[in-house]
Structure formats: C-alpha cells, structure tokens
Short mmCIF file of C-alpha atoms and ligand atoms in Angstrom, two decimals:
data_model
loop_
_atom_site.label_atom_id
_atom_site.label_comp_id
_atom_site.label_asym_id
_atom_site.label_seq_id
_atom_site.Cartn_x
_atom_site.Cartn_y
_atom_site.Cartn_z
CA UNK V 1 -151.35 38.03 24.19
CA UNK V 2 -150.75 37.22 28.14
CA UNK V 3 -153.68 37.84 30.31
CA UNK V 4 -152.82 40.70 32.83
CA UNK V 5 -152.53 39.15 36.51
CA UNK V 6 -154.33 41.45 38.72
CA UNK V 7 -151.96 41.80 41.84
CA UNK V 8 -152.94 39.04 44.53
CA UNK V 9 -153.88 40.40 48.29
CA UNK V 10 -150.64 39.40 50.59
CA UNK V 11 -152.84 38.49 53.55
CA UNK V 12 -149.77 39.25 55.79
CA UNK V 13 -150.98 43.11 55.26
CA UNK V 14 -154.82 42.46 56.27
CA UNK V 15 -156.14 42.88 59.99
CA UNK V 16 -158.49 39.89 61.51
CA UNK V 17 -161.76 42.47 60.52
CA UNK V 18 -160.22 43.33 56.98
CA UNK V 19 -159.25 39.32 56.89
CA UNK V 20 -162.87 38.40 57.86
CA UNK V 21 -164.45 40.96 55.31
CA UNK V 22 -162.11 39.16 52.56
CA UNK V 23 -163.27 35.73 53.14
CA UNK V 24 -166.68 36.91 53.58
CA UNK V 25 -166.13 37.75 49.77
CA UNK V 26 -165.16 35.00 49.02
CA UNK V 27 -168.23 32.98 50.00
CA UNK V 28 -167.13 31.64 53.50
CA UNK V 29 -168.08 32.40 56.76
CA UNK V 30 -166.03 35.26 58.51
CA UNK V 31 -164.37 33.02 61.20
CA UNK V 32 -162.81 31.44 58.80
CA UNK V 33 -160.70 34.25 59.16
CA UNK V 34 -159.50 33.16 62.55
CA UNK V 35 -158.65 29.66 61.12
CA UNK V 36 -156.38 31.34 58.11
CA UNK V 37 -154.56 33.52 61.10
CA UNK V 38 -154.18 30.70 62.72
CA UNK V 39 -152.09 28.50 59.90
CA UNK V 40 -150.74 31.90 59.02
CA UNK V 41 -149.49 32.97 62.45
CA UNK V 42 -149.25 30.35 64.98
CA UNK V 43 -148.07 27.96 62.29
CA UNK V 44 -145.94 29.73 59.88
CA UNK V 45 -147.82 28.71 56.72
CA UNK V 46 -148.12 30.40 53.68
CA UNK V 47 -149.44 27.70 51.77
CA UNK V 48 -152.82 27.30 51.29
CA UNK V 49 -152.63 23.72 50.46
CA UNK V 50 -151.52 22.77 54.02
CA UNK V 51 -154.68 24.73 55.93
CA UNK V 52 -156.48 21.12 55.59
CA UNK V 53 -159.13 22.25 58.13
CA UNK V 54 -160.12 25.16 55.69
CA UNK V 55 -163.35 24.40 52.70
CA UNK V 56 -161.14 23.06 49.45
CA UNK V 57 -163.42 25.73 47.55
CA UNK V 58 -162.09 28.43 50.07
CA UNK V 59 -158.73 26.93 49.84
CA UNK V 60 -158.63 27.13 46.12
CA UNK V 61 -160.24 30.76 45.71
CA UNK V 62 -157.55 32.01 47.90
CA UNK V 63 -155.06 30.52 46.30
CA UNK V 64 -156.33 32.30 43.37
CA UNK V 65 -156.49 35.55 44.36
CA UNK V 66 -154.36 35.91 48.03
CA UNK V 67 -151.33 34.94 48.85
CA UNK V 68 -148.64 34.87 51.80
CA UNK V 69 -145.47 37.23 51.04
CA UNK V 70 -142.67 37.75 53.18
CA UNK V 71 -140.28 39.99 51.86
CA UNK V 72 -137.05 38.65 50.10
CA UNK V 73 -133.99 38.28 51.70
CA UNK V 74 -131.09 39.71 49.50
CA UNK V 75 -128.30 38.86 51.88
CA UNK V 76 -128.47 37.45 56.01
CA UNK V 77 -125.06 38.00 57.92
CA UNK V 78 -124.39 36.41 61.47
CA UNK V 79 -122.48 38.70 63.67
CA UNK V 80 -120.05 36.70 66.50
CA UNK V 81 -122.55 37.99 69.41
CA UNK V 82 -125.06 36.01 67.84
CA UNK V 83 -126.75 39.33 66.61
CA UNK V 84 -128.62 38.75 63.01
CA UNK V 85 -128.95 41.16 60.28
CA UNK V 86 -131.20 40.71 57.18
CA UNK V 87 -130.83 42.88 53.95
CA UNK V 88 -134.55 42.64 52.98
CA UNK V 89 -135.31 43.55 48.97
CA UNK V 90 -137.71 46.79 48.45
CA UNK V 91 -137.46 47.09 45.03
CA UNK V 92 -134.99 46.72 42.31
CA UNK V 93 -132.84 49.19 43.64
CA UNK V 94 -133.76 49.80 47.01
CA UNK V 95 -133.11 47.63 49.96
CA UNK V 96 -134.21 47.94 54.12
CA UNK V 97 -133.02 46.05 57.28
CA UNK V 98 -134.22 43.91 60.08
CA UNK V 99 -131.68 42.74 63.07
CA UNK V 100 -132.46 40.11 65.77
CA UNK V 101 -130.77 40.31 68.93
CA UNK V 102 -130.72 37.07 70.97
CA UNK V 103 -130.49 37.60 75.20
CA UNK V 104 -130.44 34.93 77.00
CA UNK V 105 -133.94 35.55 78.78
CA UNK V 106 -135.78 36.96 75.26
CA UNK V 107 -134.80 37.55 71.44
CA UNK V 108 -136.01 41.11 70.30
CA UNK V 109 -136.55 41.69 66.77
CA UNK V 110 -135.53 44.99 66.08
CA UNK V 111 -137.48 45.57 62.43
CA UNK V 112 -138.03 48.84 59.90
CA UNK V 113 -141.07 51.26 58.81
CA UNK V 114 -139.48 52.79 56.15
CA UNK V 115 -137.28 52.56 53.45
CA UNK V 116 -134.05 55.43 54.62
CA UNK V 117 -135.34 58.03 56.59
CA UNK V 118 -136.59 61.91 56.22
CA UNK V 119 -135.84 63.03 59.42
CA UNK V 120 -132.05 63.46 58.96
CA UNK V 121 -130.75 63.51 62.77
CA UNK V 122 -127.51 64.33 62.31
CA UNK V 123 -125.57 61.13 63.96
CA UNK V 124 -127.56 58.44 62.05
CA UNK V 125 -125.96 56.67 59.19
CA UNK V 126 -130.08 55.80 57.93
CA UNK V 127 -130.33 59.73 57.51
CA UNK V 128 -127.61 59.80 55.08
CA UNK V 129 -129.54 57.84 52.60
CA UNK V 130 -132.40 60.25 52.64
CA UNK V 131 -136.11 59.01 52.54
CA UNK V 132 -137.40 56.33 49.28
CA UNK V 133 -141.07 55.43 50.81
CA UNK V 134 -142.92 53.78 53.48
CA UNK V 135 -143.09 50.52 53.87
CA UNK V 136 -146.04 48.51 53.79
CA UNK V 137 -148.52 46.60 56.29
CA UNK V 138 -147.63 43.86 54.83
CA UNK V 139 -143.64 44.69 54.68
CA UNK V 140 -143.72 45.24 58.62
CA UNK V 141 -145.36 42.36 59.38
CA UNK V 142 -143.97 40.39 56.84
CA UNK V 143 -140.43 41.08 58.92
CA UNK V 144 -141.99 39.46 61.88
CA UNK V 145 -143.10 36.42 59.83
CA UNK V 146 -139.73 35.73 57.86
CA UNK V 147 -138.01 36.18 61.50
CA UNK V 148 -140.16 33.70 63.08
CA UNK V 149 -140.00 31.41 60.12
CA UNK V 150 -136.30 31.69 59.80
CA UNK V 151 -135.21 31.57 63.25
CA UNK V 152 -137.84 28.51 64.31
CA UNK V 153 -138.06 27.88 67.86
CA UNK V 154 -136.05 28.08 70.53
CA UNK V 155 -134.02 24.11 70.99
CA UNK V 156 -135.15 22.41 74.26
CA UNK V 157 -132.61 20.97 76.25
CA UNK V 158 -132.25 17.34 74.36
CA UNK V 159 -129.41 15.97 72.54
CA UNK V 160 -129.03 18.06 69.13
CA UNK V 161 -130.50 15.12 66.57
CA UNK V 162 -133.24 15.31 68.44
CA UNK V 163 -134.27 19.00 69.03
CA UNK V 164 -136.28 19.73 66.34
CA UNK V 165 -138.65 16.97 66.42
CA UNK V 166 -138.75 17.64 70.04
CA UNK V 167 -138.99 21.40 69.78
CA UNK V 168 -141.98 20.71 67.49
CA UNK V 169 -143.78 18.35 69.31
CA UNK V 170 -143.12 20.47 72.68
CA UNK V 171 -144.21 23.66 71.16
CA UNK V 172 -140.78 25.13 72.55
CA UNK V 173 -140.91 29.05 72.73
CA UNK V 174 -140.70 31.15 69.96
CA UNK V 175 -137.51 32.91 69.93
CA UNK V 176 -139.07 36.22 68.68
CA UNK V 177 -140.50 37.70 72.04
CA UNK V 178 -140.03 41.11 71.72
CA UNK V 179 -140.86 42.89 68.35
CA UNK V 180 -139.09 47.04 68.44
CA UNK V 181 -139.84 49.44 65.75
CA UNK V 182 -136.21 50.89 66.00
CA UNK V 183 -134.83 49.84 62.59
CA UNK V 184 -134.52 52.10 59.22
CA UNK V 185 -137.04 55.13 59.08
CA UNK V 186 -139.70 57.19 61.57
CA UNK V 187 -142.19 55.19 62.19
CA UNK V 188 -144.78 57.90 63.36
CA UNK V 189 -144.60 59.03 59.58
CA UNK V 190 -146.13 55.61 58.58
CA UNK V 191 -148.58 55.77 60.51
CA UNK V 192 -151.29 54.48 58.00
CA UNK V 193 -148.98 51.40 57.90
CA UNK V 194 -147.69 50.85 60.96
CA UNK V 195 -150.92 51.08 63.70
CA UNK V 196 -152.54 47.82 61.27
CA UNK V 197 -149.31 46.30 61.56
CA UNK V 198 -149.06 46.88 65.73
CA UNK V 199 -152.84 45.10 65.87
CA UNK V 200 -152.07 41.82 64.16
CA UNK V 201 -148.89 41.81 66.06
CA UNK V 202 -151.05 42.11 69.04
CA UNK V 203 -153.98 39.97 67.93
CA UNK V 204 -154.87 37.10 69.80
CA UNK V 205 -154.86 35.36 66.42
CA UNK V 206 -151.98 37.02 65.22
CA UNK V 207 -148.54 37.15 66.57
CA UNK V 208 -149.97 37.14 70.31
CA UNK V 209 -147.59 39.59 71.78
CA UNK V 210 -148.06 41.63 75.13
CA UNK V 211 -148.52 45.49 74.28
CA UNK V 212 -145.61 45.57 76.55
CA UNK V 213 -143.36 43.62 74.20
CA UNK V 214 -143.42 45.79 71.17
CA UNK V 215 -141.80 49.02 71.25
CA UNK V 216 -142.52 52.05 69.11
CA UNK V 217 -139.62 54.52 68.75
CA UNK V 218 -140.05 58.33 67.57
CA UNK V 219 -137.73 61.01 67.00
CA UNK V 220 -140.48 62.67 68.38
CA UNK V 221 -143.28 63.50 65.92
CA UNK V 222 -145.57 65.57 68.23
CA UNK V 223 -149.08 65.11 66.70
CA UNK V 224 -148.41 61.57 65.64
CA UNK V 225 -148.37 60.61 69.13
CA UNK V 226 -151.38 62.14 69.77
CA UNK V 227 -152.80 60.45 66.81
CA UNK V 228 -151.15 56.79 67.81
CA UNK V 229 -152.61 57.17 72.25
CA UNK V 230 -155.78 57.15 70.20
CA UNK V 231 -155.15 53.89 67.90
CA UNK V 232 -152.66 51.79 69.70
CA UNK V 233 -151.66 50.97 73.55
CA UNK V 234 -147.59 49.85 72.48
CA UNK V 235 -144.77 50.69 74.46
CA UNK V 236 -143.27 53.86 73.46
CA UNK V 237 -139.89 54.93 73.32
CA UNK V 238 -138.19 58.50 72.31
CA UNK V 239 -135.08 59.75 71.06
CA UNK V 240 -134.50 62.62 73.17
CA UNK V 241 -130.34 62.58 73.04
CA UNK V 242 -129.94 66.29 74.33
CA UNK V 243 -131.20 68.14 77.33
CA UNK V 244 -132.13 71.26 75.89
CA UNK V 245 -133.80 72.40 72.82
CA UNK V 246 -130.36 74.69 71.32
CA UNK V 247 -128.53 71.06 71.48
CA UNK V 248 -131.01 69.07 70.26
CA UNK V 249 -132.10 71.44 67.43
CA UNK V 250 -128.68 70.44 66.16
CA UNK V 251 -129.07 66.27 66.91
CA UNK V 252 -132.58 66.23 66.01
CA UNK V 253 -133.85 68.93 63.46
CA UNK V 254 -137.77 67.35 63.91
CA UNK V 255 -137.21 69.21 67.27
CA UNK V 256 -137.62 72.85 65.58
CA UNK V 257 -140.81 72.45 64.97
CA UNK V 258 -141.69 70.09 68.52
CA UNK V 259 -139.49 71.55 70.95
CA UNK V 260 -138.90 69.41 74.08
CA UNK V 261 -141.45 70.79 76.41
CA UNK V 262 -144.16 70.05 73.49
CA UNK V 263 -142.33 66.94 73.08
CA UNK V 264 -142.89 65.78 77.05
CA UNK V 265 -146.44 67.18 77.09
CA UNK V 266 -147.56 64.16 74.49
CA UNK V 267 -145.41 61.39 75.93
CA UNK V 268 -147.29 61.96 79.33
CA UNK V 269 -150.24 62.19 77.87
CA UNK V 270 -149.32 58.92 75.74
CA UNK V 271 -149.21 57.20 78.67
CA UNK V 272 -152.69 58.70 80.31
CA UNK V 273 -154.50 57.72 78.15
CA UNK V 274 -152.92 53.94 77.20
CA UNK V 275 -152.33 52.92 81.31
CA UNK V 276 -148.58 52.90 80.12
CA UNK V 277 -145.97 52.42 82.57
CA UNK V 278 -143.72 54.35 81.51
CA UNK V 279 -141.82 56.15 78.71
CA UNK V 280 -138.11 55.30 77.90
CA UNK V 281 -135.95 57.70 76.44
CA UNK V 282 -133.02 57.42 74.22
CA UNK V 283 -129.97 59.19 74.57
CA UNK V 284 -126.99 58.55 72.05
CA UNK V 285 -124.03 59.19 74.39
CA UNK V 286 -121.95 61.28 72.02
CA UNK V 287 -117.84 62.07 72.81
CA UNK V 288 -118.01 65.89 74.07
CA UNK V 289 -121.29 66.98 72.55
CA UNK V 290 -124.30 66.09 75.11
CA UNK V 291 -122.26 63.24 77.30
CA UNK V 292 -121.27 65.73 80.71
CA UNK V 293 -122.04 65.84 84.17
CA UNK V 294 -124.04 68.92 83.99
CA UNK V 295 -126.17 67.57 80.91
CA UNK V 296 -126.76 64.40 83.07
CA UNK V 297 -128.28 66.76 85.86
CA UNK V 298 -130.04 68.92 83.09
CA UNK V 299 -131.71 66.00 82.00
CA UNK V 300 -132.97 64.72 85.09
CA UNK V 301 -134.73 68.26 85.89
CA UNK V 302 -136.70 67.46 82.83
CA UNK V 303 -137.59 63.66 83.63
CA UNK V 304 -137.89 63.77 87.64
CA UNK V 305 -140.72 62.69 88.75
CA UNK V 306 -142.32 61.47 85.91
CA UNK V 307 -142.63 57.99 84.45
CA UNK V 308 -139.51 57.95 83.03
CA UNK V 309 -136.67 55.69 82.12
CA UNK V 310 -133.79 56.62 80.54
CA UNK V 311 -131.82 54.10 77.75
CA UNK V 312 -127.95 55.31 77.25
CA UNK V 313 -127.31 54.22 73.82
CA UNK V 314 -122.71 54.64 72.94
CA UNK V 315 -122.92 56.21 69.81
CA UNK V 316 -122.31 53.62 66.84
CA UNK V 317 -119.62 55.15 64.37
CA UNK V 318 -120.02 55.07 60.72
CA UNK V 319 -118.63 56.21 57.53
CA UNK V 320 -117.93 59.98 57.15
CA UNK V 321 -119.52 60.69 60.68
CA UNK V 322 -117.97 63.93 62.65
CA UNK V 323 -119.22 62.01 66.15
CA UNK V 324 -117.40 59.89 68.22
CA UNK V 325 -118.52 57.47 70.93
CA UNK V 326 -118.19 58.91 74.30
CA UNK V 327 -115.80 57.26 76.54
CA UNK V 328 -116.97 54.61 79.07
CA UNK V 329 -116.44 56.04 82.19
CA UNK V 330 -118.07 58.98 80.95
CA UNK V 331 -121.21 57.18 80.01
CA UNK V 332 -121.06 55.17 83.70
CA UNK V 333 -120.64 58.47 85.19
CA UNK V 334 -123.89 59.81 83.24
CA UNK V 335 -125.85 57.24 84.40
CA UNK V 336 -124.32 57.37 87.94
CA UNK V 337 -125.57 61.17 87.88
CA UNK V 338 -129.31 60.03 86.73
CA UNK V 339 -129.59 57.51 89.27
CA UNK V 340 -128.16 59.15 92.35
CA UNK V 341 -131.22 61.37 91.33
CA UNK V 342 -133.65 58.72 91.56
CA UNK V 343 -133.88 58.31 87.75
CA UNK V 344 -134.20 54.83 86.40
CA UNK V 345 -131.15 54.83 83.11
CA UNK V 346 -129.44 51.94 81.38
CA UNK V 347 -126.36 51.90 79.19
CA UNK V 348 -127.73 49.61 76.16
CA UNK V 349 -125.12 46.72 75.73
CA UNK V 350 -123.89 47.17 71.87
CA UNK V 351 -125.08 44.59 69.79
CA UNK V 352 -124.31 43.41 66.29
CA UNK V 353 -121.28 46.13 65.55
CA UNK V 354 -119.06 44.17 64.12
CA UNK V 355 -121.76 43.49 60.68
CA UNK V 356 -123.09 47.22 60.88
CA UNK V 357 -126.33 46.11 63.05
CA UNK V 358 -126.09 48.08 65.75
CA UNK V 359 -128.36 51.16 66.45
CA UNK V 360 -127.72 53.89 63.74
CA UNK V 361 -125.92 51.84 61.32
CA UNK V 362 -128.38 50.59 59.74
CA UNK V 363 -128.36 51.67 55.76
CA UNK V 364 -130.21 49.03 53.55
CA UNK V 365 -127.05 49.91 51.20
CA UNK V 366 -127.95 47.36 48.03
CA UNK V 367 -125.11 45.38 47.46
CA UNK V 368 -123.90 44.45 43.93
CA UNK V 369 -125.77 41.40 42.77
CA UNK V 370 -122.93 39.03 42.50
CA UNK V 371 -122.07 39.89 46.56
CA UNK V 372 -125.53 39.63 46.93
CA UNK V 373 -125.78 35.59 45.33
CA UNK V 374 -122.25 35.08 47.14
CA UNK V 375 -123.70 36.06 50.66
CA UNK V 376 -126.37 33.89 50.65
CA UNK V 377 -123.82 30.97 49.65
CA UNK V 378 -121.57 32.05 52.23
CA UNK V 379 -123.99 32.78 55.32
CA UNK V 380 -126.80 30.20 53.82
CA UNK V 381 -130.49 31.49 53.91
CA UNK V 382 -131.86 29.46 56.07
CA UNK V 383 -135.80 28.91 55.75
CA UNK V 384 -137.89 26.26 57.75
CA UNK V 385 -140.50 24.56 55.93
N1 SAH U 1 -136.70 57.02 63.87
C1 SAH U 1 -137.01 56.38 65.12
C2 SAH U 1 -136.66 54.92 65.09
C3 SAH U 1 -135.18 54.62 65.04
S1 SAH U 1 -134.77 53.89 66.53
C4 SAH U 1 -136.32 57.12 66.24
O1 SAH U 1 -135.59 58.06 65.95
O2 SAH U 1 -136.55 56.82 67.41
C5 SAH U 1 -133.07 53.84 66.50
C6 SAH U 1 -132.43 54.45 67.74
O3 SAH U 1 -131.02 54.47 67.52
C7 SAH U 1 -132.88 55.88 67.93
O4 SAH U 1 -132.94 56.20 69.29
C8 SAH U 1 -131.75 56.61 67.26
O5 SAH U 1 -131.68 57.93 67.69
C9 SAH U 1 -130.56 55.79 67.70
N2 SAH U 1 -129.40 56.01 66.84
C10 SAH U 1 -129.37 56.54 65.61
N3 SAH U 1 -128.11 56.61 65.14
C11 SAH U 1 -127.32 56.09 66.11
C12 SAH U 1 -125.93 55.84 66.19
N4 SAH U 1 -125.12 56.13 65.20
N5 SAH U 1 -125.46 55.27 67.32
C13 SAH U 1 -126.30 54.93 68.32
N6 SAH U 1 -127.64 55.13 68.28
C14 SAH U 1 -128.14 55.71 67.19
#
C-alpha cells in the first residue's frame, strides 16, 4: 500500500517570522530564515541543494518536508508591444492570469488575487466568469517569483553573446520593478492572502520593493480598507469609473452597499494613517455612458483638493459586451476638463490588446489541452535555471 505524502509547506507562502518559526522546527537557528529568503528571493532558487551556505541536515529536512512552488504555466503568449500574458494552472479545470508590461524606464507586473471575480462590475470580461476561490499566499507570490525567474534580468548594453554572463556577473536590474494587484479578482476579498503576500514583497529579504511600487486596486470594499491602513502601507488605487452613485450603482454594484461618499471617507483616511501620497483613481472611459464634459467637472467636485490622481483607463472590448470604448478626443477632452481644474489625470496607454491582456480582459478561460501543449511549443516557456 503507498504511504500517504503529507502535503509539503511551499515556502513561497510563508512570511520571514512564519519562515523563522519553521526552521526553528526544524532544529536550526531562526536566521537561517534570512539565508533561505535570500537563495529564495534574491537568487531565484528553489532548490535546496544549491543553498550551499545552509547546514546539509537543514538542507535535507527541508527538502523533506518544504518545498519551492511557483504555479504552472499552462500557456505564455507575447503580444507585439512586448506586453506578456501567462495562463497560470489553478486546478484541473480552472485557470488565472498574470501580464507584464515592459516601459522603457520600469516593467510592472500586473498579477491576480483570485480565481474570476464576485464583484460582477458590469464592463469586466473577469466578472463574466463569476467567482471559483481565492488564491493563495503562496499563488500571489508565487506570480512574482515565476515572473522574475522567467523574465531574468534586464540585458546590459554588451554585444548579445555576451549579455547574460555579463548581466549575471553585473547584477543588472531586475526587470520586475513594479508589482500591481490589478489582474483577475478583488483583492480586498483576499485579504487573509493577500496582506502576507504584500510583506514578503516588501521584505528586505524578500522581493525588496518600495511600498510605493506595489499597487493595490479595489472596486472599493469599504471596511477592507479600513482593515488593510491597519496591516499594510501599499499604494492604493480605486475603481471609481462614475461620478455619482445612480451611475456607478449600475458600473459597480459593490457601490450599493459603499456609496461614493463612504467610499472617499476610507481612501483619505487610507492615506492618514499610511503617510500615502496619494490615491489614484480609475475611470474606464466608456462611449456615451460616464465619458462627458459635465461628468469630467462632476468628478473633479468630488476629488478637488484632495490627494488625488486620476488614471483614464479606454474601455477594453470583449465578447458579448454592450460597452464601447469612448472616442479619443473625448477621453483627451476629459482629461483636459480635470486638469484645467487643477486635477492631476492620465489616459493609461493600452497595453497587451491584441492577446486579450489589457485591463478587463482578463478571463483565465482554460484552453483545451492540446492548444494548451501547442502554445507552449509555439511561444516556448521559457524558464532560467
Ligand atoms: N477588482 C480590482 C482589481 C482589478 S484592477 C478593481 O476593481 O480595482 C483592473 C482595473 O481594470 C480596474 O480598474 C477595472 O475596473 C478596470 N477594468 C475592468 N474591465 C475593464 C475593461 N473592459 N476595460 C478597461 N478597464 C477595465
């Protein structure tokens, strides 16, 4: 009869103190901790056989009962812009998404909380799936890790043959440098998940990142943010997409319950008590629905004066949507209306359309199994040792 395996620990999931109480269990000293982070994290191991400066009898009782898990990539697909979109494997069935977007001054990793979505605003293609579970500590920041891994460092400037023997010995930049939680699902309903997963993205020892250089994005979970200005300091962005609370009632349905007065209140208090800069806000610029002059103005009564910023996002088409993408002259003369207020607004540059990565499109649809093997032929799974 097999022996049952009890399920290993993916360290990827465990936070330096849960790390150090875990090899304190294991007979070692808890800084040890620090030096497992370290091969993990600044070095893109997962093998325990490498981490040389680490007790063999440490070494070999974690490789007995731990291990390092990235999620599994079912399918990667290059868009022309250089955008990158991974189909990552939940379970047999279920599938979720990570994009990186390359710029020429930073690469942002846009990665998921959740598997679909239970907030169902009414122009995202991830509502239309409906909501399968959270994802895990480990399944956020195992994103991160497969990213880093996959991508490898940014080439210096040296002939080709030679750029990755220089890129390793020059300890080139890493070309993830800006980590947003704006992928598949709410992240403010994975909460449980998602504050470990911000701290060993922060952690010295971890992924290293400035608080400023990971973005949280809600639809606008009222208590939540209460709850996260009391665990985490991360950049925070909103989807606000309508002016008042009849129109975005309609957009946003989380907003029947936190209206957009309620709404405010927290994201100013957010950034009281986390020395935040400021708050960005999302607005989907949607063909006739919230895109006039008058909603412009609207909008800035309810921003002015605070520390706001304002992130025009032209609304991403998919299958079966009733929306259409507002025009661009009227999303230039939007933002022309929020600025000549004195209201800082961007239109967001569309990234990654052309392989369904842009904002809203992503789905995690599972692809049939025999796409799935002739995808990764086709756009070649690429891992660094
Ligand atoms: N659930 C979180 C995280 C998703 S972030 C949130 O709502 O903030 C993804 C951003 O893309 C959000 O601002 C979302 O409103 C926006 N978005 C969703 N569907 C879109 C679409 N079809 N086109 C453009 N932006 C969209």
């Amino acid at each position: 009869m097999a022996a049952l395996t009890p399920e290993r620990t993916n360290l990827l999931g465990l936070t330096r103190p849960a790390l150090e109480t875990l090899v304190a269990q294991l007979g070692s000293k808890p800084f040890r901790a620090r030096q497992l982070m370290n091969w993990i994290y600044k070095r893109g191991s997962g093998s325990f056989a490498d981490m040389t400066d680490l007790a063999k009898d440490l070494r070999a009782r974690l490789a007995a009962t731990a291990e390092v898990r990235a999620p599994e990539v079912l399918a990667l697909r290059r868009s022309a812009d250089g955008t990158a979109k991974w189909l990552l494997k939940a379970d047999a069935s279920q599938a979720y998404e990570m994009v990186f977007i390359p710029e020429p001054d930073r690469g942002t990793l846009c990665i998921s909380s959740q598997v679909g979505c239970a907030l169902d605003c009414s122009f995202c293609s991830t509502a239309q799936q409906g909501f399968n579970r959270n994802l895990s500590t480990a399944e956020i920041v195992g994103q991160v890790w497969l990213a880093v891994r996959e991508l490898g460092r940014a080439a210096p400037p040296v002939p080709a043959g030679e750029a990755a023997a220089a890129a390793a010995a020059s300890g080139a930049e890493r070309q993830v440098t800006n980590v947003v939680l704006m992928g598949m699902g709410e992240p403010l309903a994975n909460l449980r998940n998602v504050v470990p997963a911000l701290s060993i993205l922060l952690d010295d020892f971890g992924f290293d990142l400035s608080r400023r250089r990971v973005t949280l994005s809600t639809s606008g979970l009222v208590p939540q943010i209460y709850r996260l200005a009391r665990m985490s300091n991360v950049a925070l962005a909103v989807s606000l997409h309508a002016p008042d609370d009849a129109l975005r009632n309609e957009l946003v349905p989380i907003n029947r319950k936190h209206p957009i007065a309620e709404l405010l209140e927290a994201c100013w208090h957010y950034l009281d008590e986390q020395n935040g800069r400021s708050v960005t806000f999302e607005y989907v610029m949607l063909a006739g629905v919230n895109d006039s002059p008058a909603q412009a103005r609207a909008l800035t009564r309810l921003l002015k004066g605070h520390p706001a910023k304002v992130n025009l996002i032209p609304f991403n088409p998919f299958p079966g949507t009733r929306y259409r993408r507002s025009p661009a002259a009227a999303i230039q003369r939007f933002r022309d209306e929020l600025l000549q207020r004195g209201l800082l607004a961007t239109i967001r540059r569309t990234r990654g359309d052309d392989i369904d990565a842009a904002c809203g499109q992503l789905a995690g649809r599972v692809i049939d199994r025999t796409t799935v093997r002739l995808g990764n032929k086709v756009f070649g799974v690429a891992v660094h040792p």
